PDB file of C-alpha atoms and ligand atoms in Angstrom:
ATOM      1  CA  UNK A   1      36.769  -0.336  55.201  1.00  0.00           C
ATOM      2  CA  UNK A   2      37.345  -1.948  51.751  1.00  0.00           C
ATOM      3  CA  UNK A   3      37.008  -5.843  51.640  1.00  0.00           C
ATOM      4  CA  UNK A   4      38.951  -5.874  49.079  1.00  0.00           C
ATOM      5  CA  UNK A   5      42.141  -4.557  50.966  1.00  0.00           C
ATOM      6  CA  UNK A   6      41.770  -7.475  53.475  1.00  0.00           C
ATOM      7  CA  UNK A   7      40.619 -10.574  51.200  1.00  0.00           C
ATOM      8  CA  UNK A   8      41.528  -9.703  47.723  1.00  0.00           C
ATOM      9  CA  UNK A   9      43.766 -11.118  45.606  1.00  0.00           C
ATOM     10  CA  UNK A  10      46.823  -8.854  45.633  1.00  0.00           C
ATOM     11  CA  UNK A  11      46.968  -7.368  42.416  1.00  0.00           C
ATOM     12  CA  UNK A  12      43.114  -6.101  43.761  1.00  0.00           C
ATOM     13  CA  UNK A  13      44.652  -5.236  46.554  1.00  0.00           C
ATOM     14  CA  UNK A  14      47.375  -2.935  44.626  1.00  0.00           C
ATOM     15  CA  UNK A  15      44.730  -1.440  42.802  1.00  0.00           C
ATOM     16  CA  UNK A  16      42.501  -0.818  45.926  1.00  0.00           C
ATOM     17  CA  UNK A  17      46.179   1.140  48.145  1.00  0.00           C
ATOM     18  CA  UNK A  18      46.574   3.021  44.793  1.00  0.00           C
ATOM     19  CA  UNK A  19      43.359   4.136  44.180  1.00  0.00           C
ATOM     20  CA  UNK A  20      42.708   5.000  48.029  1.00  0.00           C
ATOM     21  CA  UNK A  21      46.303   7.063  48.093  1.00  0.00           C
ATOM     22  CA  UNK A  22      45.463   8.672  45.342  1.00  0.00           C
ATOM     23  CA  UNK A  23      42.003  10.129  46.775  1.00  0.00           C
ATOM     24  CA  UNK A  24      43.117   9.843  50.680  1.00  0.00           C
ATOM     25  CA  UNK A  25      46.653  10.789  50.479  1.00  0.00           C
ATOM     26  CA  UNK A  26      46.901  14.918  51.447  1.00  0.00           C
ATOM     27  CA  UNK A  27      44.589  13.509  54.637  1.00  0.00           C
ATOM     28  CA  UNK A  28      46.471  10.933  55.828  1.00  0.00           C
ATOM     29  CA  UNK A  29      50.044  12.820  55.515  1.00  0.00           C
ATOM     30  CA  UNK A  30      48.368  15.989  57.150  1.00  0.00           C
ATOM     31  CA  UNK A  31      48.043  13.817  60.210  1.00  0.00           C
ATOM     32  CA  UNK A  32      50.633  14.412  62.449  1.00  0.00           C
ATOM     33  CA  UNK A  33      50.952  11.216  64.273  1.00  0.00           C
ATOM     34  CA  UNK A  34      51.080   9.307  61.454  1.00  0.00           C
ATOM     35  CA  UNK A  35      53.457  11.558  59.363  1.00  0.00           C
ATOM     36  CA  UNK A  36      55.769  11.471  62.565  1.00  0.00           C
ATOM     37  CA  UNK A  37      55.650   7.417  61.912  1.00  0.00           C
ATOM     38  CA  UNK A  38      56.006   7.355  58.503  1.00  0.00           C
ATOM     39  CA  UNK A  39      59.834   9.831  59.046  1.00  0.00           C
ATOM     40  CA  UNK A  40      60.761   7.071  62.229  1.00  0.00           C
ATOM     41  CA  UNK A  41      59.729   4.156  59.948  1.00  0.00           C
ATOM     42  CA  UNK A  42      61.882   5.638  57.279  1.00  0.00           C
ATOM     43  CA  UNK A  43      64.743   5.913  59.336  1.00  0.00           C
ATOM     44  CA  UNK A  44      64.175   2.480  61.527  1.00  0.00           C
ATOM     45  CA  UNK A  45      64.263   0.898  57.813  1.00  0.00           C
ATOM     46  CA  UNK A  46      67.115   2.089  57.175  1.00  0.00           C
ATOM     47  CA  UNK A  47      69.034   1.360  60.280  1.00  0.00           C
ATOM     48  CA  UNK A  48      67.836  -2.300  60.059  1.00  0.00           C
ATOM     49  CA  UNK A  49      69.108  -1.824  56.138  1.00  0.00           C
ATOM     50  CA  UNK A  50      72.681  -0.561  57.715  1.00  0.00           C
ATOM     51  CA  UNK A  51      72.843  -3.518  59.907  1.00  0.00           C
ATOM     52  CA  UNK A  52      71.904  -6.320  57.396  1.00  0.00           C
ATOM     53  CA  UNK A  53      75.007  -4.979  55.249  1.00  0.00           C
ATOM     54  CA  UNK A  54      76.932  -5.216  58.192  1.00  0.00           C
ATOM     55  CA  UNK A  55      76.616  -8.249  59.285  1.00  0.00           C
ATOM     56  CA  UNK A  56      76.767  -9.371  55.544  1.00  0.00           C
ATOM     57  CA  UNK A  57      73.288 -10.655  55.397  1.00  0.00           C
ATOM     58  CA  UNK A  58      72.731  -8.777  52.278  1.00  0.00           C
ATOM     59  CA  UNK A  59      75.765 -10.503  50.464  1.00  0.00           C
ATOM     60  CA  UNK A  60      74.430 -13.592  51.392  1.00  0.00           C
ATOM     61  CA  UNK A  61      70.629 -13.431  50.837  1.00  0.00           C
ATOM     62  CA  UNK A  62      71.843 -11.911  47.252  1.00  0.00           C
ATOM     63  CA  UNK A  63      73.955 -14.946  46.655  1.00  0.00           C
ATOM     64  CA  UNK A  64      71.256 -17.549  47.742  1.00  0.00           C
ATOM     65  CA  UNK A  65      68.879 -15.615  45.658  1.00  0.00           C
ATOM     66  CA  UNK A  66      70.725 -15.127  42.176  1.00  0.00           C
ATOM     67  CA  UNK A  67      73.042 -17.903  42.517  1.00  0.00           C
ATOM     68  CA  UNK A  68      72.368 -20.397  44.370  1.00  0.00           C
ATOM     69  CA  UNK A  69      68.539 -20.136  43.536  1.00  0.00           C
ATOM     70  CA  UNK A  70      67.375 -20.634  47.361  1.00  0.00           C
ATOM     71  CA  UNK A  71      65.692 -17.496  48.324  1.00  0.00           C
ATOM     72  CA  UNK A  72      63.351 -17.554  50.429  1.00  0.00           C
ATOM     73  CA  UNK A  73      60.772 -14.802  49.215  1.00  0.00           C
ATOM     74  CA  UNK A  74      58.485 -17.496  47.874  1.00  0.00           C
ATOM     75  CA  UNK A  75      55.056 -17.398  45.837  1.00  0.00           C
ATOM     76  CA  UNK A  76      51.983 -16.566  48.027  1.00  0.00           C
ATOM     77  CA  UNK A  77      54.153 -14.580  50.751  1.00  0.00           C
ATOM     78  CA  UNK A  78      52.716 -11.428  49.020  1.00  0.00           C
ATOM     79  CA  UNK A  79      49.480 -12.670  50.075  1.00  0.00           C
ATOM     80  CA  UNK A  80      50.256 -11.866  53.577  1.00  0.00           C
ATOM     81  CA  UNK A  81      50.041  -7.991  52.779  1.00  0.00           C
ATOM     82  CA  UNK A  82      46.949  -5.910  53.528  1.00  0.00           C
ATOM     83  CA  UNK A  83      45.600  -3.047  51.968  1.00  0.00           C
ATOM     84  CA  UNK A  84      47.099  -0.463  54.361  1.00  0.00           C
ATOM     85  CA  UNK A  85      50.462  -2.480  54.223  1.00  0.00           C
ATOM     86  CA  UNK A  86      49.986  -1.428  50.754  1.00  0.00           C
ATOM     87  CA  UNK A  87      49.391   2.185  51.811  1.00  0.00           C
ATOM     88  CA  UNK A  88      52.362   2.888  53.693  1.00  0.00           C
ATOM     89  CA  UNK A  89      54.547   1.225  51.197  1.00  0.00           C
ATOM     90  CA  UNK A  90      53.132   4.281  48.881  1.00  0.00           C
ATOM     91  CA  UNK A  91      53.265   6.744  51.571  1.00  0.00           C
ATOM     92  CA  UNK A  92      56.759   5.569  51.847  1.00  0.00           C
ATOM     93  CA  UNK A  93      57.464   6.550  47.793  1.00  0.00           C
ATOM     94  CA  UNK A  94      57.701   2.356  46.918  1.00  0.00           C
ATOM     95  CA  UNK A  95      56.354   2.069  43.162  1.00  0.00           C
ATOM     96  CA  UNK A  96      54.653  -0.969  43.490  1.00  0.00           C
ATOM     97  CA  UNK A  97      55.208  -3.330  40.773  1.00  0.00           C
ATOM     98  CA  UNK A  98      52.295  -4.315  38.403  1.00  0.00           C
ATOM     99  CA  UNK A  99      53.156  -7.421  37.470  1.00  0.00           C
ATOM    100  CA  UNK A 100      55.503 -10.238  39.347  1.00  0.00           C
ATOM    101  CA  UNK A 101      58.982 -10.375  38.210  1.00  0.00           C
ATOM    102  CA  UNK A 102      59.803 -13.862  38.629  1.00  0.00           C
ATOM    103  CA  UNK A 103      55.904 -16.147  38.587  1.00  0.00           C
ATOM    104  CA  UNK A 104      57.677 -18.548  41.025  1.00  0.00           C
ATOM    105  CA  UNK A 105      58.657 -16.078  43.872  1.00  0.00           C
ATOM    106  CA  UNK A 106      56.981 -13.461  45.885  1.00  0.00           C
ATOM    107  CA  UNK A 107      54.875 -10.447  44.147  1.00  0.00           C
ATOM    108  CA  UNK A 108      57.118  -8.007  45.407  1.00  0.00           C
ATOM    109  CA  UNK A 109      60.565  -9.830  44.513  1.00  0.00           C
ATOM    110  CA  UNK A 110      62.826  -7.737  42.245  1.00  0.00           C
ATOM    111  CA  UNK A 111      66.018  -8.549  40.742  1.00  0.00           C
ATOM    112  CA  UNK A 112      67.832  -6.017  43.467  1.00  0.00           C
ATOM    113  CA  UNK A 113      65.786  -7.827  46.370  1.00  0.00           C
ATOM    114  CA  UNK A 114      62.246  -7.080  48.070  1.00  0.00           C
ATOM    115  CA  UNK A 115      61.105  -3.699  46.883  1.00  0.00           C
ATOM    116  CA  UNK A 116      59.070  -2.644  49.852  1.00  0.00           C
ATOM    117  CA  UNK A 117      60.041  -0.832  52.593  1.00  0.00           C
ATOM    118  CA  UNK A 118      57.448  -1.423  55.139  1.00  0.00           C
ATOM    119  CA  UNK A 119      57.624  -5.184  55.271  1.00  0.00           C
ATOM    120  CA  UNK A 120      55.013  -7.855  56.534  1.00  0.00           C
ATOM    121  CA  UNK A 121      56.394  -8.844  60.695  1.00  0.00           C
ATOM    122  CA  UNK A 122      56.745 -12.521  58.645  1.00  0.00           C
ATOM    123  CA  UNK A 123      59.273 -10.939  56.398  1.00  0.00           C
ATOM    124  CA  UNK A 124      61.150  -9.122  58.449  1.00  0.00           C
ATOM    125  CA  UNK A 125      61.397 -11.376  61.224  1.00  0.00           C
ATOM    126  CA  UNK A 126      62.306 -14.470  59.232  1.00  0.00           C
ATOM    127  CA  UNK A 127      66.247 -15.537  59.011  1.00  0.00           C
ATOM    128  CA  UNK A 128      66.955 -19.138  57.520  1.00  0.00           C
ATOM    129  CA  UNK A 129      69.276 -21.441  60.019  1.00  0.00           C
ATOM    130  CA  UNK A 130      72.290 -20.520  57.418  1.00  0.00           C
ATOM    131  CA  UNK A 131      71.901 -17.122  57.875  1.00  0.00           C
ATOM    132  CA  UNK A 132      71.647 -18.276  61.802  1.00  0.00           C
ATOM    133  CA  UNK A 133      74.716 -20.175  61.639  1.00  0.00           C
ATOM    134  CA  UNK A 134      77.199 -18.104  60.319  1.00  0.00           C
ATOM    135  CA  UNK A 135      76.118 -14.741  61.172  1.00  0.00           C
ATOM    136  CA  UNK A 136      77.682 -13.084  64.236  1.00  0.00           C
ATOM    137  CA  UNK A 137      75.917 -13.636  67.138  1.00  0.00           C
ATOM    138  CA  UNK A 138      76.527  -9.487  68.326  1.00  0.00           C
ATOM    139  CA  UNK A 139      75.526  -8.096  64.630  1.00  0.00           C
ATOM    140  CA  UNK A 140      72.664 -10.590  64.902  1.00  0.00           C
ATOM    141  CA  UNK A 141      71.111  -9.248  68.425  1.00  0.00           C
ATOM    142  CA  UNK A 142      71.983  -5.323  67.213  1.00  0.00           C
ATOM    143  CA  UNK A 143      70.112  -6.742  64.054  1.00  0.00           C
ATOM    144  CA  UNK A 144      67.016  -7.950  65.938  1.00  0.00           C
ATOM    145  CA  UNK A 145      66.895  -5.174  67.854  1.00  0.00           C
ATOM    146  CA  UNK A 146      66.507  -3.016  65.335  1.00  0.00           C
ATOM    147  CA  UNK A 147      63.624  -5.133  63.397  1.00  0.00           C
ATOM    148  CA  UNK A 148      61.753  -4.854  66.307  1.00  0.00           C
ATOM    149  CA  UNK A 149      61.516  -1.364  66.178  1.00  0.00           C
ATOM    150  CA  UNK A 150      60.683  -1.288  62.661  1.00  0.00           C
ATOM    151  CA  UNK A 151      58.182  -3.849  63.493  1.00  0.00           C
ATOM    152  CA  UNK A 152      56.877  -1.822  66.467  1.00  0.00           C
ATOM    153  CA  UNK A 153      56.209   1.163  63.673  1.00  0.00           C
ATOM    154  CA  UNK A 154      54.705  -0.964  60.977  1.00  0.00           C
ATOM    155  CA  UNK A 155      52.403  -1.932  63.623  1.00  0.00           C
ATOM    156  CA  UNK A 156      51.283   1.362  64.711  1.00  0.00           C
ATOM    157  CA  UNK A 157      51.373   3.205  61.721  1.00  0.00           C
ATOM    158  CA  UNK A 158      49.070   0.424  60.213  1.00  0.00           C
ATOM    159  CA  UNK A 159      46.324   0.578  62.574  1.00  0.00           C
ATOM    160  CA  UNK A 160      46.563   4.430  62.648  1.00  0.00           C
ATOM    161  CA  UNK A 161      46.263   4.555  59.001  1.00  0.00           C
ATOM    162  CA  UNK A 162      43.125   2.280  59.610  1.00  0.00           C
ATOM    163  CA  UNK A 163      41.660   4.735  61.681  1.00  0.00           C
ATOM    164  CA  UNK A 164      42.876   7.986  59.537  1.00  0.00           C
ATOM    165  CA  UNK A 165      40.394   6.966  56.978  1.00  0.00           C
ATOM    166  CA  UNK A 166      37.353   4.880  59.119  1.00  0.00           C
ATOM    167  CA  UNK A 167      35.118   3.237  56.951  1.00  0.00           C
ATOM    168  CA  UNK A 168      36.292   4.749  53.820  1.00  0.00           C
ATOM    169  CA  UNK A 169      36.712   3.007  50.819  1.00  0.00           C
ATOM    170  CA  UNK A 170      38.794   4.273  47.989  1.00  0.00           C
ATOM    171  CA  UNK A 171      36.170   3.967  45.436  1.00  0.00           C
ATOM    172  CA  UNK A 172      33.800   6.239  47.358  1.00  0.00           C
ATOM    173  CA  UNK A 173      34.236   9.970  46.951  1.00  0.00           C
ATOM    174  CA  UNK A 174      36.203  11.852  49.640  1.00  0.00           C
ATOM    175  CA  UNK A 175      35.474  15.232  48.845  1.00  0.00           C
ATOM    176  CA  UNK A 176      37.511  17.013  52.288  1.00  0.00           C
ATOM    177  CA  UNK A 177      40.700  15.385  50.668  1.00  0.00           C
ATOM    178  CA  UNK A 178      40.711  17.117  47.173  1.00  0.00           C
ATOM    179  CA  UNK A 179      41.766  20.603  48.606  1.00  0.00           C
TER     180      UNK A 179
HETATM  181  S1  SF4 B 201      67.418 -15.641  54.619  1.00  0.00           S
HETATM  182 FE1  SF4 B 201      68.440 -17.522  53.986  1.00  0.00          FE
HETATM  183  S2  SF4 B 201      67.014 -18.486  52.510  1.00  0.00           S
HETATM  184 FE2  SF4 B 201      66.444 -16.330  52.729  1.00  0.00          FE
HETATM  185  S3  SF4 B 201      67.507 -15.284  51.055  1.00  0.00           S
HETATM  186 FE3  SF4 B 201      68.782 -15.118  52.914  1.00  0.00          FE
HETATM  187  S4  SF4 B 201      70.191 -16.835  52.771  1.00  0.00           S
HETATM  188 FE4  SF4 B 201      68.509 -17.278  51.363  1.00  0.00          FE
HETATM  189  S1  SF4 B 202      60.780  -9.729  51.933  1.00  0.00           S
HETATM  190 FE1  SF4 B 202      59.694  -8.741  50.235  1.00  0.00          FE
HETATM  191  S2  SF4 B 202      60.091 -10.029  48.466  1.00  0.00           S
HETATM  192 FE2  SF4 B 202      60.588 -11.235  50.291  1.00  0.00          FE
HETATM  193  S3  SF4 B 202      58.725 -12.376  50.796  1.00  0.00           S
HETATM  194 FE3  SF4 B 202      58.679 -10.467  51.951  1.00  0.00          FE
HETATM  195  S4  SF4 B 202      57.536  -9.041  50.659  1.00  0.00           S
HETATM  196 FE4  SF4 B 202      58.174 -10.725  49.377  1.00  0.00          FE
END
């Protein structure tokens, strides 16, 4: 297991999902579980996606962010993500940026919103009391219904990546994944 995908700093961490994709990718999308989480994650995202429009959380968040200068993807939240967070996010197609866009916010902040798609349970859980207040209570509960899911899938698919490559490290050699 790479240290650096646990304790690094995250563009180390970047580096470390990138280089391990890049060597361990065929192997862990030829496993069937986790390719099977990787389509559900996909489509949980999206649902979750669907349901923020709808409840007009997305207006809102976009507002607070580019207006009103209150997001809340802050600096150091990035700092949260893992290596194999890092990995699905690739699995997932997600060009991870190489640089911050904004120094005072979170790594993965871009001017459209977060550019991930498998988010950290902290990030997809968290709603500020605004949002709380004026959303409606029934898109809310579909809402959190639906992040739970997605955070049911992150879960799994996290660990099972973990065990897809055991103690590998991206910098070693991994010669059964080159065919
Ligand atoms: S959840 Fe609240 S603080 Fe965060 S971006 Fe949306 S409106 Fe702003
Ligand atoms: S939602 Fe995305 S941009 Fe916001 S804090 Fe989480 S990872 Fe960063």
């Amino acid at each position: 297991m790479g240290a650096i995908a646990i304790s690094g700093s995250i563009t180390e961490k970047i580096s470390w999902a990138r280089k391990t994709y890049e060597k361990t990718g065929k192997l862990i999308l030829r496993d069937e579980e986790t390719s099977r989480l990787l389509s559900d994650l996909q489509r949980a995202v999206t649902r979750s996606k669907g349901a923020m429009e709808e409840a007009g959380l997305l207006d809102r968040c976009r507002i607070c962010d580019e207006v009103e200068g209150g997001s809340c993807c802050g600096k150091g939240i990035e700092n949260r993500y893992d290596g194999y967070l890092l990995i699905i996010n690739l699995a997932l197609g997600v060009d991870l940026p190489a640089e911050p866009w904004d120094e005072k916010s979170c790594f993965f902040l871009l001017p459209g919103g977060c550019c991930l798609k498998a988010r950290h349970v902290i990030c997809i859980n968290y709603l500020c009391k605004d949002v709380l207040d004026h959303v409606d209570p029934a898109a809310l509960k579909e809402l959190r219904m639906l992040e739970g899911e997605e955070i049911n899938l992150v879960f799994h698919l996290h660990e099972r990546i973990k065990e897809v490559l055991g103690p590998r490290d991206g910098t070693e050699p991994l010669n059964q994944c080159n065919g």
